[in-house]
Structures are given as structure tokens and as C-alpha cells.
PDB file of C-alpha atoms in Angstrom:
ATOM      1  CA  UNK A1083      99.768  86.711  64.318  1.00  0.00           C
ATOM      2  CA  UNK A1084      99.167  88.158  67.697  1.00  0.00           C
ATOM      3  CA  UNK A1085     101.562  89.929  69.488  1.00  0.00           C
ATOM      4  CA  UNK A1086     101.884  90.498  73.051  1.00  0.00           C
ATOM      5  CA  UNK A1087     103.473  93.300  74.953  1.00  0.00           C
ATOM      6  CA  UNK A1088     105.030  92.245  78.185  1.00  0.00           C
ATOM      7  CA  UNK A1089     107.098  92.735  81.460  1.00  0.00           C
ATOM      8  CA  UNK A1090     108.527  89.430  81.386  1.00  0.00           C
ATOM      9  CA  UNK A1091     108.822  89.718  85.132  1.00  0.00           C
ATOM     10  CA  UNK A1092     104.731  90.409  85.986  1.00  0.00           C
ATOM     11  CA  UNK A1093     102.578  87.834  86.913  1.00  0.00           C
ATOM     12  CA  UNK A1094     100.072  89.301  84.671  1.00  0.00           C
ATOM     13  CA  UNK A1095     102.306  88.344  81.523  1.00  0.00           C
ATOM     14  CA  UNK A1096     102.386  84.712  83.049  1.00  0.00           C
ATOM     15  CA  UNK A1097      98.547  85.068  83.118  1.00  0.00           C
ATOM     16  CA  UNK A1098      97.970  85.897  79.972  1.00  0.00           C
ATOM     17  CA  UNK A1099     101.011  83.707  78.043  1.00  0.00           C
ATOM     18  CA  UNK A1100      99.409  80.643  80.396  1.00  0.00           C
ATOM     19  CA  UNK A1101      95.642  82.022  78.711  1.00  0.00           C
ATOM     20  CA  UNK A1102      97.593  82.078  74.897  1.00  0.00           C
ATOM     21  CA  UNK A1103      98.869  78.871  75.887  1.00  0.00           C
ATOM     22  CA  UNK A1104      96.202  76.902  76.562  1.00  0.00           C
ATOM     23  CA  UNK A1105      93.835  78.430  73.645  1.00  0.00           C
ATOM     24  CA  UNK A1106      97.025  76.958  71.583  1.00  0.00           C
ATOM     25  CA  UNK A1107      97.549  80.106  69.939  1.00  0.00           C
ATOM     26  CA  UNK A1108     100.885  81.078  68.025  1.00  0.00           C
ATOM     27  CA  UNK A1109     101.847  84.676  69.231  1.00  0.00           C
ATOM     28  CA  UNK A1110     105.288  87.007  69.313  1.00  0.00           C
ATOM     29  CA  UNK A1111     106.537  88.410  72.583  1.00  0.00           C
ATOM     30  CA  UNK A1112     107.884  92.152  72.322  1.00  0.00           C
ATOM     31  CA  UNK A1113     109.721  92.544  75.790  1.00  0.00           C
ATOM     32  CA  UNK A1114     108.657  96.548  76.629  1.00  0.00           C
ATOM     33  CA  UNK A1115     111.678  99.252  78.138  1.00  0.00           C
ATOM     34  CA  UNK A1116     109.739 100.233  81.640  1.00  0.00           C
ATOM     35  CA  UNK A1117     111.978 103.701  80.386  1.00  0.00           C
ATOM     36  CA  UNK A1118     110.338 103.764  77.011  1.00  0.00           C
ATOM     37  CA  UNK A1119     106.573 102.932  77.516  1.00  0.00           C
ATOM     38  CA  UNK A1120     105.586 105.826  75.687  1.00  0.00           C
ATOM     39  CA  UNK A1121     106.916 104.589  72.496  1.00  0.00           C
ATOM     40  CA  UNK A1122     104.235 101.810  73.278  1.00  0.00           C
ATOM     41  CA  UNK A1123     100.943 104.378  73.180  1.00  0.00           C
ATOM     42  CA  UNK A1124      99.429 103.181  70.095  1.00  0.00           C
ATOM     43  CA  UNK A1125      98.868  99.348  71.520  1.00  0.00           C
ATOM     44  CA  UNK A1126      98.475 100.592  75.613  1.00  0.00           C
ATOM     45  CA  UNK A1127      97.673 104.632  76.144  1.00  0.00           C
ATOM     46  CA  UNK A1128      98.186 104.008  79.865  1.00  0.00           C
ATOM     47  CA  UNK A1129     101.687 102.440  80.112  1.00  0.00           C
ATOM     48  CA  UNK A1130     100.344  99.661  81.065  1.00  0.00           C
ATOM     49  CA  UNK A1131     101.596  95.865  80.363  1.00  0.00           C
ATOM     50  CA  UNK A1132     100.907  93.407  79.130  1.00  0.00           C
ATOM     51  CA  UNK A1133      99.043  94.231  76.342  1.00  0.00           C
ATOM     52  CA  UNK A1134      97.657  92.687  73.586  1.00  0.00           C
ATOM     53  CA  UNK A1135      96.135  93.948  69.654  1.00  0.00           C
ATOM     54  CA  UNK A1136      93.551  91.475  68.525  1.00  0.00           C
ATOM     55  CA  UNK A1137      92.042  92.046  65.129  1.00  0.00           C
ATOM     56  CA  UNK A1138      92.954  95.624  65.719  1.00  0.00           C
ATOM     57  CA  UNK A1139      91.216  95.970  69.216  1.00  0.00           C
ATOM     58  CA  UNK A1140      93.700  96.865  71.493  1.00  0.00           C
ATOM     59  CA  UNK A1141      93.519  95.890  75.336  1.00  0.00           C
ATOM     60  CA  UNK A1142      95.872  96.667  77.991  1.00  0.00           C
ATOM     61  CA  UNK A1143      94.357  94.737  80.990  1.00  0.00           C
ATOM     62  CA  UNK A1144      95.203  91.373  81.707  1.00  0.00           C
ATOM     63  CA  UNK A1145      91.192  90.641  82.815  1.00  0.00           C
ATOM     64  CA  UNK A1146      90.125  92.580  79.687  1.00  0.00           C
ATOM     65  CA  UNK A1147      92.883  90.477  77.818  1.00  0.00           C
ATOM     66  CA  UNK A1148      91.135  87.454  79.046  1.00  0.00           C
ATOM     67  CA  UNK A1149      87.508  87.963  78.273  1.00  0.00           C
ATOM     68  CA  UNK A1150      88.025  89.133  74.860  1.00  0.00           C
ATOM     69  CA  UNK A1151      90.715  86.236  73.913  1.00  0.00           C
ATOM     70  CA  UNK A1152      87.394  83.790  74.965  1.00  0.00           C
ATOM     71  CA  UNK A1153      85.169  86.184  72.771  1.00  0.00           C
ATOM     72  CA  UNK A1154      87.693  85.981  69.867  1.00  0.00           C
ATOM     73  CA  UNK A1155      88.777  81.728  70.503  1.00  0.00           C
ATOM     74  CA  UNK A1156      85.906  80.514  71.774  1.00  0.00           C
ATOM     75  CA  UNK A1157      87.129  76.933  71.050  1.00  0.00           C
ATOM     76  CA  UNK A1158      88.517  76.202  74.548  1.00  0.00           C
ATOM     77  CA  UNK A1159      87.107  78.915  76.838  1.00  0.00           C
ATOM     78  CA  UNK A1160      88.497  79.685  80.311  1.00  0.00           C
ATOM     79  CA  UNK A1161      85.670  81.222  81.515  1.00  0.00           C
ATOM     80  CA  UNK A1162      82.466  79.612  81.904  1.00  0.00           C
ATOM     81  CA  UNK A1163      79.130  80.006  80.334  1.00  0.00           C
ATOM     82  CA  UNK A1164      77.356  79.124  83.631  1.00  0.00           C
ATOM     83  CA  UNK A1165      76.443  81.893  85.005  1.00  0.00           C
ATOM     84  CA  UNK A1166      77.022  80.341  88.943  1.00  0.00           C
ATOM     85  CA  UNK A1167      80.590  79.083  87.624  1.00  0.00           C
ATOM     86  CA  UNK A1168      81.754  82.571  85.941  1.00  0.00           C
ATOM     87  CA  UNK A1169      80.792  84.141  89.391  1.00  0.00           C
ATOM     88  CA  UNK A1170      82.846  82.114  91.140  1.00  0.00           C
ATOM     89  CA  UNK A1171      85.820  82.560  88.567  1.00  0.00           C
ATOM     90  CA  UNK A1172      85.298  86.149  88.441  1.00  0.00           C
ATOM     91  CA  UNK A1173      85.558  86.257  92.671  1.00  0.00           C
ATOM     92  CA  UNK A1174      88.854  83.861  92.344  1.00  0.00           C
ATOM     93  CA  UNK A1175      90.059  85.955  89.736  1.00  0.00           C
ATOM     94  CA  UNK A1176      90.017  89.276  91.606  1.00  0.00           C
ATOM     95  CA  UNK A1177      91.071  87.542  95.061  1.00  0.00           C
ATOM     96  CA  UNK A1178      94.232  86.843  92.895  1.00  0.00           C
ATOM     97  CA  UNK A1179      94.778  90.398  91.044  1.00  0.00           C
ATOM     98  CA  UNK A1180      94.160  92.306  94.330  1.00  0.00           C
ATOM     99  CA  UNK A1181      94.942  90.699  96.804  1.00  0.00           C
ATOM    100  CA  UNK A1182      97.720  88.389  96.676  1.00  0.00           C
ATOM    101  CA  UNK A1183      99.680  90.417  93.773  1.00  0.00           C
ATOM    102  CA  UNK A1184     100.158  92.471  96.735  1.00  0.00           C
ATOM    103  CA  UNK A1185     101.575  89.770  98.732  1.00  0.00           C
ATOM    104  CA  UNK A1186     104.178  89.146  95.940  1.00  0.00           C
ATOM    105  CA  UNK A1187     104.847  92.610  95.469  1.00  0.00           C
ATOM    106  CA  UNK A1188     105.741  92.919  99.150  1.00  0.00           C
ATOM    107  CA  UNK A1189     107.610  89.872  99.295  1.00  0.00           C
ATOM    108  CA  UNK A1190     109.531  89.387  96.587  1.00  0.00           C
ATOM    109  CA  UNK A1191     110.318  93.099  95.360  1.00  0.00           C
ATOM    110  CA  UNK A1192     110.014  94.993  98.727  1.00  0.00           C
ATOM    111  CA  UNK A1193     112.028  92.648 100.876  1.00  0.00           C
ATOM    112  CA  UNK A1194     115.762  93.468  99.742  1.00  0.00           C
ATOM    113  CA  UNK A1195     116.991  89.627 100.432  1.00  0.00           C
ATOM    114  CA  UNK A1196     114.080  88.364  98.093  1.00  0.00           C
ATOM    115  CA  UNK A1197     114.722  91.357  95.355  1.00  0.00           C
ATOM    116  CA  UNK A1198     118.329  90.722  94.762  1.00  0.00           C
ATOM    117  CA  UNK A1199     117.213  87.256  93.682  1.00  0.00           C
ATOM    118  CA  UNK A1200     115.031  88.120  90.853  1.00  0.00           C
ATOM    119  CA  UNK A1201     117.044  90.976  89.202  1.00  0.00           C
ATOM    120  CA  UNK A1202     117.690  89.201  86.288  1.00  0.00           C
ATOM    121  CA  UNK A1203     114.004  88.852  85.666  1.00  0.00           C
ATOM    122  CA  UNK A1204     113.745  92.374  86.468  1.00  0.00           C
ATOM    123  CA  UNK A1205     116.569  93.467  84.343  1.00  0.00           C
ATOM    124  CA  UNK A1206     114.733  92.101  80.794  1.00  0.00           C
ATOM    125  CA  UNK A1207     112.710  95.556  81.320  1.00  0.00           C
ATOM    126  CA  UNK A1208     115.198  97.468  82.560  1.00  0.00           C
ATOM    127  CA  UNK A1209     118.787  96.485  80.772  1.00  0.00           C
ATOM    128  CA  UNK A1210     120.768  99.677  80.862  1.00  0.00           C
ATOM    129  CA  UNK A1211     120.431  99.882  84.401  1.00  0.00           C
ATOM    130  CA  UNK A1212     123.447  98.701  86.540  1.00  0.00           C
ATOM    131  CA  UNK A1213     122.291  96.143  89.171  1.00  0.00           C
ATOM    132  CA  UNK A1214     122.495  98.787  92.636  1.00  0.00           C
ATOM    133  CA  UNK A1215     120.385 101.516  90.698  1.00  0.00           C
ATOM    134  CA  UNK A1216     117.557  98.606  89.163  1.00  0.00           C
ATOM    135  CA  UNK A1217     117.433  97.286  93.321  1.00  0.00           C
ATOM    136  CA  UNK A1218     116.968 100.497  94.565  1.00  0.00           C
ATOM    137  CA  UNK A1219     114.633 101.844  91.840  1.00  0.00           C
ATOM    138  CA  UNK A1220     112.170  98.503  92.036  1.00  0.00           C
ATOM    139  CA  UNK A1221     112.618  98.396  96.227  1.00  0.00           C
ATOM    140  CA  UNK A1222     111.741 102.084  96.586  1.00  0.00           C
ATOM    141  CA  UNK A1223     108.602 102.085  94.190  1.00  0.00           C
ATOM    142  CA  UNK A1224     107.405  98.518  95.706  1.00  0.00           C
ATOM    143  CA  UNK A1225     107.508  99.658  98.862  1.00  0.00           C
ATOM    144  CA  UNK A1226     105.819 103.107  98.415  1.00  0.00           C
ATOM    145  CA  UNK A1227     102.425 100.775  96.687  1.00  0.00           C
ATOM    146  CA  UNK A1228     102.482  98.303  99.120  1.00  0.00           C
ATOM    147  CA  UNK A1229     102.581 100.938 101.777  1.00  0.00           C
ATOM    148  CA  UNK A1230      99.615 102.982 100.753  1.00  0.00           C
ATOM    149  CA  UNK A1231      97.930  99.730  99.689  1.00  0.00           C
ATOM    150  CA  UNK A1232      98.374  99.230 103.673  1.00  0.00           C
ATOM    151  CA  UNK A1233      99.819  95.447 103.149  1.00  0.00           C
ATOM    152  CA  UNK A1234     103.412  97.260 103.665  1.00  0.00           C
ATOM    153  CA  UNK A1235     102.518  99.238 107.057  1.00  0.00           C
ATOM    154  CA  UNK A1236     102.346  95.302 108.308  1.00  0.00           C
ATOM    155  CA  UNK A1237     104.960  93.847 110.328  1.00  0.00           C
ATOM    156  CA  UNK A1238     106.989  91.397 108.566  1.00  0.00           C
ATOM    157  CA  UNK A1239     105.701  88.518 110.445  1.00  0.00           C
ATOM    158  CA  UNK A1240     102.043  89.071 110.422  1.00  0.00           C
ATOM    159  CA  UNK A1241     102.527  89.131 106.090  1.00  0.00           C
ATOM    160  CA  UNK A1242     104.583  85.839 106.654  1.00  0.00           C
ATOM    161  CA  UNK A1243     101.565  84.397 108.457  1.00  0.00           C
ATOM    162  CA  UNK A1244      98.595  86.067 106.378  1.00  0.00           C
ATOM    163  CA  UNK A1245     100.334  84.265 103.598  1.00  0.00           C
ATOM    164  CA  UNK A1246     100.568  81.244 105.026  1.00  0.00           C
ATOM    165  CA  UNK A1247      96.449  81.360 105.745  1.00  0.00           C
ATOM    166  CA  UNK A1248      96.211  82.177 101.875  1.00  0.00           C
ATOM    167  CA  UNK A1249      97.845  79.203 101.065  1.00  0.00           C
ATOM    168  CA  UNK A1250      96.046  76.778 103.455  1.00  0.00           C
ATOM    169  CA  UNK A1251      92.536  78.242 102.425  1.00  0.00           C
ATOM    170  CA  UNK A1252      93.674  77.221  98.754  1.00  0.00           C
ATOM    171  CA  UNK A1253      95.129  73.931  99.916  1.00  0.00           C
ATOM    172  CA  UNK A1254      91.848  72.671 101.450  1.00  0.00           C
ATOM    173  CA  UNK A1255      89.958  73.840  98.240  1.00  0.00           C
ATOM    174  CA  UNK A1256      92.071  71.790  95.971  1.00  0.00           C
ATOM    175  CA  UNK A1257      91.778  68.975  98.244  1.00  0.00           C
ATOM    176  CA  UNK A1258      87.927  68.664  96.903  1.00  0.00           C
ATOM    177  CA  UNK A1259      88.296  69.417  93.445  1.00  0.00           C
ATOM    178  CA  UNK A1260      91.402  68.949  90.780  1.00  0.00           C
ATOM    179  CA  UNK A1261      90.053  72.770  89.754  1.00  0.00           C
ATOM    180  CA  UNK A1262      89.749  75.811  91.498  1.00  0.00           C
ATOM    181  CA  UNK A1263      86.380  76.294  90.622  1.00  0.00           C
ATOM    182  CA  UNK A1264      84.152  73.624  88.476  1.00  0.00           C
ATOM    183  CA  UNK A1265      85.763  70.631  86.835  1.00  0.00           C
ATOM    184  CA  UNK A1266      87.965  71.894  84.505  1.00  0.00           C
ATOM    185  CA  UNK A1267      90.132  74.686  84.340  1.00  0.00           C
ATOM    186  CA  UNK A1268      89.312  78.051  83.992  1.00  0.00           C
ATOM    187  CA  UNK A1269      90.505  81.768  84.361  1.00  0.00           C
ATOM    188  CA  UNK A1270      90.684  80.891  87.735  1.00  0.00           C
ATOM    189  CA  UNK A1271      93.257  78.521  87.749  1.00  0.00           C
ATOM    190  CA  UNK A1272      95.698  80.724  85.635  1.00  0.00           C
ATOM    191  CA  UNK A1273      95.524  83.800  87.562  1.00  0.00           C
ATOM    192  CA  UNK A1274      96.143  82.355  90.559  1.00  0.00           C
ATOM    193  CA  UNK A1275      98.675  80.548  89.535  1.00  0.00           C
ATOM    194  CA  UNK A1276     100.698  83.419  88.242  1.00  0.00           C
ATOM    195  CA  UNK A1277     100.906  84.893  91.276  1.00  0.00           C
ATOM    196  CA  UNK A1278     101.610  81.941  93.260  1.00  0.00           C
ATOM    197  CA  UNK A1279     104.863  81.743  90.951  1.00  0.00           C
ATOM    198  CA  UNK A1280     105.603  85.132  92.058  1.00  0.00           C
ATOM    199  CA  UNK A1281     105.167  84.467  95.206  1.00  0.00           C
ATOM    200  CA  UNK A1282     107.745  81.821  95.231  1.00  0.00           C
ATOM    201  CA  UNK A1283     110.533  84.094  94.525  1.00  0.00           C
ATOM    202  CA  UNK A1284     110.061  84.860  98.117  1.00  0.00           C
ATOM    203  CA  UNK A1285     112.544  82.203 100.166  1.00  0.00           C
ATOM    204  CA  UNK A1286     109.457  82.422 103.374  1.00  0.00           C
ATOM    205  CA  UNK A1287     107.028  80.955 100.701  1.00  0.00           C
ATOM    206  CA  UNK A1288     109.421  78.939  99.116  1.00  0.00           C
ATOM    207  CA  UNK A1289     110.158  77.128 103.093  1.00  0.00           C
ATOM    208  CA  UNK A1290     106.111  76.801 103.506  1.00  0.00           C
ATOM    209  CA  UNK A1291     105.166  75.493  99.952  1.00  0.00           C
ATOM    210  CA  UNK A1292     106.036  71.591 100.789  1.00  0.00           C
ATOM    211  CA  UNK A1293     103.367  71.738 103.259  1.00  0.00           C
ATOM    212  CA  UNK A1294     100.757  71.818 100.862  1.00  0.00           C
ATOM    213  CA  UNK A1295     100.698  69.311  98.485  1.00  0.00           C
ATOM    214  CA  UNK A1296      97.160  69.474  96.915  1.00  0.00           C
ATOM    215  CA  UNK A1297      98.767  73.134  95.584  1.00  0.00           C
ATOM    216  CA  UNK A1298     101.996  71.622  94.106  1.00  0.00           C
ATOM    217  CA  UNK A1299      99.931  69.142  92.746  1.00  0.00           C
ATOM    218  CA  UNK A1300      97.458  71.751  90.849  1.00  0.00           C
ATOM    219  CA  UNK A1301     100.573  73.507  90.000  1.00  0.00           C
ATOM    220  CA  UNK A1302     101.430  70.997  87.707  1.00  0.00           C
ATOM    221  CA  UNK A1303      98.291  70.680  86.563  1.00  0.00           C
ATOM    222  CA  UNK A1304      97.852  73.967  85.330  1.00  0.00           C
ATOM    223  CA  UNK A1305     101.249  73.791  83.948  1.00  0.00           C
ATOM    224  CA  UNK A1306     100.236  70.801  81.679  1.00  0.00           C
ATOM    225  CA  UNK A1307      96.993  72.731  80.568  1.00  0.00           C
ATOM    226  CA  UNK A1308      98.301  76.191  80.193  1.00  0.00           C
ATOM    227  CA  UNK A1309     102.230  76.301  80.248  1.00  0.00           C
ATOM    228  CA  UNK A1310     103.872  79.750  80.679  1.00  0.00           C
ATOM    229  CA  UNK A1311     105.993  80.363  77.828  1.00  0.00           C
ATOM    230  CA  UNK A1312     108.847  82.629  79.602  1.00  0.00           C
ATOM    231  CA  UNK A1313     110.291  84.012  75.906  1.00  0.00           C
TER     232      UNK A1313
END
């Protein structure tokens, strides 16, 4: 049985439980000690999560995780053989790993108010920390990525509208299509998706979400298709 190696708290892990789910694979979940990654070289060399061993083939990438779960399952692929329609899932795809992960990370693990509220999610990777050290720790690293990334050198209000324009762009694609991209769902779908969920740990996208309801509608959707399975 496969086994995957998670922080329960990324939106990667959502990304690739949502990928599991949908294939309608069985799998264990190993929740990983951010202290103790190293104990964790043999399945990910770089410390980094989730990560996944299939047929002895170990990848620690949630894109690589994707591809070669489709290679391995080909029954009910997320990303398509047409060559136009994997183009488009591999643009959607990386729009959501780099561009709104940083959103989330500034929102919902820079911004103290938003933080405190998803400690206990936080503190599955990080249990013997008490609950001051874990906000400072997570606060203090978010920060210092999102700062260099540039996102974080933003004023608070220009990030509140940015995402706001995120969220209408993907609003008035959904209001086409039931699908991100082609007419089913796809890697597209799920990776976005994940990080929209992160993103609405954040109370500023929480207050904006109602206003798009071709997105909550594709939300549950993708949630009937590809469920997260949390534990």
C-alpha cells in the first residue's frame, strides 16, 4: 500500500491526498516532525513534504507526485493526453504552486491575526512546541520567504486587492466551463483548489469568497471528485 509523507497543514498534501483520492487509491498517512525531517532521508533527501514511494520510486514533489501517480494509475488520469489541454493544465498548475501559495503563505501564516487561527493545523508537525514559540517560529520564517519572494515587501492592502483580482479572474473562468480547463477535471482543478483552501484561513478571503459563486460552486465540485482526506 502506498504511503504518503505529509505536513498535514500544506496545501501540497491537500493536492496530492485530493490526486490519491480521486484515482480511488487506498494509502497510509505518516504525519512528518518539521524537527525530525532527517529521519525521513531515505523517502525525501531534501526535507521536503509531501512525499510519496511508489513501487520503490521515491518522489518528493507534489508536481512530480502527480505525473508519475497518472504514469503508475492510468485508469482515471488528471492530466490530459491532449497535448493543447496538458498545456493549459500545466500553466494552471504552476499559476497555483507559485503564485498564489504565496498569497496563502502571506496571509494566513505571516499575518499574526490569521496565524493564531490555524495553529492547531500547524501544531500536527510541530507538537512539542508550546503555542507562543510554534507562532513565532512559523510568523518569522513566513515572513522572511514572502519577503524575498517580494509578495511580503507589499502593503497589506494592495495583497488584499491582488487577491481579490485572482479570485475574479477564476470566477469568470468557471462561469464558462464546470472545469478549469477542458470538460472534466484535471490536475488543474486540484491544485488550485488546495490553495484556495489555504487561502481561506485568511478572515480577508474568507469576507470576499461569497462574492463569487461560480468558485464555491467548483469547490464542491472538486470536493465530490477528489475529496481531501485530512487524516
Amino acid at each position: 500500500m502506498l504511503t504518503l509523507y505529509q505536513f498535514s497543514s500544506s496545501p501540497f498534501t491537500e493536492k496530492v491526498s485530493r490526486i490519491l483520492s480521486f484515482k480511488g487509491l487506498d494509502y497510509n498517512i505518516e504525519e512528518v516532525n518539521r524537527l525530525k525531517t532527517k529521519q525521513y532521508r531515505d523517502v525525501s533527501p531534501f526535507a521536503k513534504f509531501p512525499a510519496i514511494d511508489i513501487d520503490g520510486n521515491k518522489f518528493c514533489d507534489s508536481t512530480d507526485i502527480a505525473y508519475a501517480l497518472d504514469e503508475a494509475y492510468p485508469e482515471k488520469r488528471i492530466i490530459p493526453e491532449d497535448d493543447l489541454l496538458r498545456s493549459k493544465v500545466h500553466i494552471m498548475e504552476d499559476w497555483a504552486d507559485e503564485s498564489l501559495y504565496f498569497y496563502e503563505m502571506t496571509m494566513r501564516v505571516s499575518w499574526k491575526h490569521n496565524a493564531k487561527k490555524m495553529l492547531p493545523k500547524i501544531k500536527d508537525t510541530l507538537p512539542s512546541l508550546p503555542d507562543w514559540m510554534l507562532l513565532k517560529i512559523i510568523g518569522k520564517k513566513a515572513s522572511n520567504i514572502v519577503r524575498v519572494q517580494g509578495l511580503g515587501r507589499k502593503k497589506r492592502e494592495q495583497i488584499i486587492h491582488d487577491a481579490s483580482r485572482h479570485l475574479r479572474a477564476l470566477n469568470v473562468i468557471l462561469s464558462q466551463s464546470d472545469w478549469l480547463v477542458g470538460n472534466t477535471i484535471s490536475l488543474a482543478d486540484i491544485a488550485v483548489i488546495a490553495q484556495l483552501n489555504c487561502l481561506l484561513d485568511a478572515t480577508e478571503v474568507q469576507e470576499m469568497i461569497g462574492f463569487f459563486p461560480n468558485i464555491n460552486e467548483w469547490m464542491n465540485r472538486v470536493d465530490e471528485y477528489a475529496p481531501f482526506r485530512k487524516q
